[in-house]
Amino acid sequence: MSVKIGMIGAGGIARSHLSKLQKIEQATIVSIYDVNRDSAVQAAESVGARAADDVDSLLNPNEIDAVFICTPQFARDDLEERAARKGIHVFVEKPLGLDLETVQRKEKAIAESGIIHSVGYCLRYFDTVLKAKEYLQGRTIHLVQAQRFGTTHPALWWRTQSMSGGHLADAVTHQVDMVRFLAGDYRDVTAQFGSNSIAGVFPDATIADAGAVTFSLKSGAVGTITESCVSPYHGGSEVKFFGPDFFVHLTGNGKTLTIADKEEKVTLTSTQDPSLEQDKAFVEAVATGSREPILCGYADGMQTLAFSLAAHRAAELGSKVTL
Ligand SMILES: NC(=O)c1ccc[n+]([C@@H]2O[C@H](COP(=O)([O-])OP(=O)(O)OC[C@H]3O[C@@H](n4cnc5c(N)ncnc54)[C@H](O)[C@@H]3O)[C@@H](O)[C@H]2O)c1
């Protein structure tokens, strides 16, 4: 079955999905909508699709089977619910939103509709990350250390706290999610965010430039996340899991995995493109009607968002917040 796809948003991540979808035989890109008409037209022309005039004409179940929602988190409105009501399957980018109540409402509507749904936590699709998950199954983790350093996204929305939720919610969310995916749910969080440097880069920025987060997991393991979006001389991400009889280390957003224990020390580097694997899984799920290939559904993505929101609340309160 060919899967007919519409895309809402035609910015950076939408174009990345378009290039992946073009490599998937079963996928046909039908229509693209963006508030910026020129972007929609340009993206549509590049893939032989049509530029839709508005969301209503794009969300037409006679024309598309599935929609990719690639607008920033401040600009999702009720798109997921509108698609779900029409029986249109939904892929939506991370993070799922800016407030939990709205996302919970959407989650309910999506679950009740019975549509296929997938959230853009693409790093879950690395074979190295799946291998780490398998290895950690049944092992006792006592400490987790995650970090991500880099520079800012160029868009104004991204450096505006009320539109992006900040670096932890928008980008470090991949590492927040990797910890959950591999070691289980969070129990509580404390956090501090700083902003010593960001005004020197963007005077209009309202996001923090650094975060120091501590947490415990429901398993009893404790951990930290340190992050900065103003780190031009040292970038990258790592997640480390420590146990009494092993050490698991993921670097490069999960591309490289090292496992050390008394048997051996092995390092594997993935040759996969996790975003392509993610889009293949969604298209396959829509084509077959089976959710099985999807590694992050909407309710799962909502739990990852809940952690970042709780971290910001903990920083405001100056105390621990339980999830
Ligand atoms: N999974 C990942 O690794 C990954 C990577 C990058 C971005 N993202 C996520 O994707 C989303 C978009 O990020 P981006 O980098 O593409 O941003 P971007 O600024 O490059 O593009 C956003 C696009 O959305 C359009 N837009 C804004 N409001 C709209 C609306 N109401 N209706 C239709 N179009 C609208 C803009 O005109 C723009 O073309 C964000 O939520 C971001 O966190 C995910």
PDB file of N, CA and C in Angstrom, residues 157-189:
ATOM      1  N   TRP A 157      12.092  32.029  17.558  1.00  0.00           N
ATOM      2  CA  TRP A 157      11.210  31.247  18.446  1.00  0.00           C
ATOM      3  C   TRP A 157      12.035  30.376  19.388  1.00  0.00           C
ATOM      4  N   TRP A 158      13.171  29.909  18.893  1.00  0.00           N
ATOM      5  CA  TRP A 158      13.962  28.951  19.662  1.00  0.00           C
ATOM      6  C   TRP A 158      14.585  29.594  20.909  1.00  0.00           C
ATOM      7  N   ARG A 159      15.000  30.870  20.776  1.00  0.00           N
ATOM      8  CA  ARG A 159      15.650  31.516  21.926  1.00  0.00           C
ATOM      9  C   ARG A 159      14.650  32.251  22.809  1.00  0.00           C
ATOM     10  N   THR A 160      13.356  32.052  22.522  1.00  0.00           N
ATOM     11  CA  THR A 160      12.298  32.665  23.324  1.00  0.00           C
ATOM     12  C   THR A 160      11.679  31.579  24.211  1.00  0.00           C
ATOM     13  N   GLN A 161      11.859  31.730  25.533  1.00  0.00           N
ATOM     14  CA  GLN A 161      11.449  30.664  26.456  1.00  0.00           C
ATOM     15  C   GLN A 161       9.985  30.262  26.271  1.00  0.00           C
ATOM     16  N   SER A 162       9.109  31.248  26.078  1.00  0.00           N
ATOM     17  CA  SER A 162       7.676  30.943  25.989  1.00  0.00           C
ATOM     18  C   SER A 162       7.312  30.237  24.675  1.00  0.00           C
ATOM     19  N   MET A 163       8.230  30.195  23.718  1.00  0.00           N
ATOM     20  CA  MET A 163       7.930  29.547  22.430  1.00  0.00           C
ATOM     21  C   MET A 163       8.613  28.182  22.274  1.00  0.00           C
ATOM     22  N   SER A 164       9.806  28.045  22.843  1.00  0.00           N
ATOM     23  CA  SER A 164      10.525  26.765  22.688  1.00  0.00           C
ATOM     24  C   SER A 164      10.568  25.941  23.971  1.00  0.00           C
ATOM     25  N   GLY A 165      10.466  26.614  25.123  1.00  0.00           N
ATOM     26  CA  GLY A 165      10.637  25.910  26.391  1.00  0.00           C
ATOM     27  C   GLY A 165      12.095  25.837  26.818  1.00  0.00           C
ATOM     28  N   GLY A 166      13.026  26.339  25.943  1.00  0.00           N
ATOM     29  CA  GLY A 166      14.450  26.363  26.298  1.00  0.00           C
ATOM     30  C   GLY A 166      15.215  25.159  25.769  1.00  0.00           C
ATOM     31  N   HIS A 167      16.530  25.209  25.958  1.00  0.00           N
ATOM     32  CA  HIS A 167      17.428  24.179  25.412  1.00  0.00           C
ATOM     33  C   HIS A 167      17.122  22.787  25.975  1.00  0.00           C
ATOM     34  N   LEU A 168      16.846  22.715  27.291  1.00  0.00           N
ATOM     35  CA  LEU A 168      16.556  21.399  27.890  1.00  0.00           C
ATOM     36  C   LEU A 168      15.324  20.780  27.224  1.00  0.00           C
ATOM     37  N   ALA A 169      14.259  21.585  27.074  1.00  0.00           N
ATOM     38  CA  ALA A 169      12.995  21.061  26.530  1.00  0.00           C
ATOM     39  C   ALA A 169      13.092  20.785  25.033  1.00  0.00           C
ATOM     40  N   ASP A 170      13.875  21.577  24.327  1.00  0.00           N
ATOM     41  CA  ASP A 170      13.878  21.437  22.868  1.00  0.00           C
ATOM     42  C   ASP A 170      14.942  20.472  22.353  1.00  0.00           C
ATOM     43  N   ALA A 171      16.190  20.631  22.797  1.00  0.00           N
ATOM     44  CA  ALA A 171      17.280  19.827  22.214  1.00  0.00           C
ATOM     45  C   ALA A 171      17.736  18.720  23.164  1.00  0.00           C
ATOM     46  N   VAL A 172      17.987  19.095  24.433  1.00  0.00           N
ATOM     47  CA  VAL A 172      18.472  18.102  25.402  1.00  0.00           C
ATOM     48  C   VAL A 172      17.375  17.068  25.681  1.00  0.00           C
ATOM     49  N   THR A 173      16.157  17.371  25.223  1.00  0.00           N
ATOM     50  CA  THR A 173      15.046  16.413  25.354  1.00  0.00           C
ATOM     51  C   THR A 173      15.433  15.051  24.765  1.00  0.00           C
ATOM     52  N   HIS A 174      16.321  15.035  23.768  1.00  0.00           N
ATOM     53  CA  HIS A 174      16.755  13.742  23.206  1.00  0.00           C
ATOM     54  C   HIS A 174      17.511  12.926  24.269  1.00  0.00           C
ATOM     55  N   GLN A 175      18.345  13.616  25.065  1.00  0.00           N
ATOM     56  CA  GLN A 175      19.098  12.895  26.105  1.00  0.00           C
ATOM     57  C   GLN A 175      18.171  12.545  27.280  1.00  0.00           C
ATOM     58  N   VAL A 176      17.249  13.476  27.609  1.00  0.00           N
ATOM     59  CA  VAL A 176      16.244  13.194  28.651  1.00  0.00           C
ATOM     60  C   VAL A 176      15.483  11.923  28.257  1.00  0.00           C
ATOM     61  N   ASP A 177      15.138  11.846  26.992  1.00  0.00           N
ATOM     62  CA  ASP A 177      14.370  10.700  26.495  1.00  0.00           C
ATOM     63  C   ASP A 177      15.209   9.426  26.474  1.00  0.00           C
ATOM     64  N   MET A 178      16.490   9.564  26.141  1.00  0.00           N
ATOM     65  CA  MET A 178      17.344   8.371  26.073  1.00  0.00           C
ATOM     66  C   MET A 178      17.487   7.733  27.457  1.00  0.00           C
ATOM     67  N   VAL A 179      17.581   8.588  28.479  1.00  0.00           N
ATOM     68  CA  VAL A 179      17.664   8.061  29.849  1.00  0.00           C
ATOM     69  C   VAL A 179      16.389   7.276  30.163  1.00  0.00           C
ATOM     70  N   ARG A 180      15.224   7.857  29.854  1.00  0.00           N
ATOM     71  CA  ARG A 180      13.931   7.177  30.115  1.00  0.00           C
ATOM     72  C   ARG A 180      13.839   5.875  29.332  1.00  0.00           C
ATOM     73  N   PHE A 181      14.221   5.952  28.048  1.00  0.00           N
ATOM     74  CA  PHE A 181      14.082   4.793  27.158  1.00  0.00           C
ATOM     75  C   PHE A 181      14.947   3.622  27.646  1.00  0.00           C
ATOM     76  N   LEU A 182      16.138   3.941  28.163  1.00  0.00           N
ATOM     77  CA  LEU A 182      17.078   2.869  28.531  1.00  0.00           C
ATOM     78  C   LEU A 182      17.007   2.473  29.999  1.00  0.00           C
ATOM     79  N   ALA A 183      16.598   3.422  30.859  1.00  0.00           N
ATOM     80  CA  ALA A 183      16.695   3.127  32.296  1.00  0.00           C
ATOM     81  C   ALA A 183      15.361   3.275  33.029  1.00  0.00           C
ATOM     82  N   GLY A 184      14.313   3.641  32.327  1.00  0.00           N
ATOM     83  CA  GLY A 184      12.985   3.713  32.963  1.00  0.00           C
ATOM     84  C   GLY A 184      12.614   5.123  33.390  1.00  0.00           C
ATOM     85  N   ASP A 185      11.410   5.245  33.941  1.00  0.00           N
ATOM     86  CA  ASP A 185      10.830   6.573  34.202  1.00  0.00           C
ATOM     87  C   ASP A 185      11.515   7.336  35.337  1.00  0.00           C
ATOM     88  N   TYR A 186      11.384   8.652  35.238  1.00  0.00           N
ATOM     89  CA  TYR A 186      11.898   9.549  36.287  1.00  0.00           C
ATOM     90  C   TYR A 186      10.952   9.551  37.484  1.00  0.00           C
ATOM     91  N   ARG A 187      11.536   9.723  38.680  1.00  0.00           N
ATOM     92  CA  ARG A 187      10.717   9.859  39.894  1.00  0.00           C
ATOM     93  C   ARG A 187      10.634  11.318  40.320  1.00  0.00           C
ATOM     94  N   ASP A 188      11.808  12.002  40.358  1.00  0.00           N
ATOM     95  CA  ASP A 188      11.782  13.411  40.772  1.00  0.00           C
ATOM     96  C   ASP A 188      12.966  14.165  40.188  1.00  0.00           C
ATOM     97  N   VAL A 189      12.913  15.493  40.328  1.00  0.00           N
ATOM     98  CA  VAL A 189      13.936  16.331  39.697  1.00  0.00           C
ATOM     99  C   VAL A 189      14.165  17.610  40.501  1.00  0.00           C
TER     100      VAL A 189
END
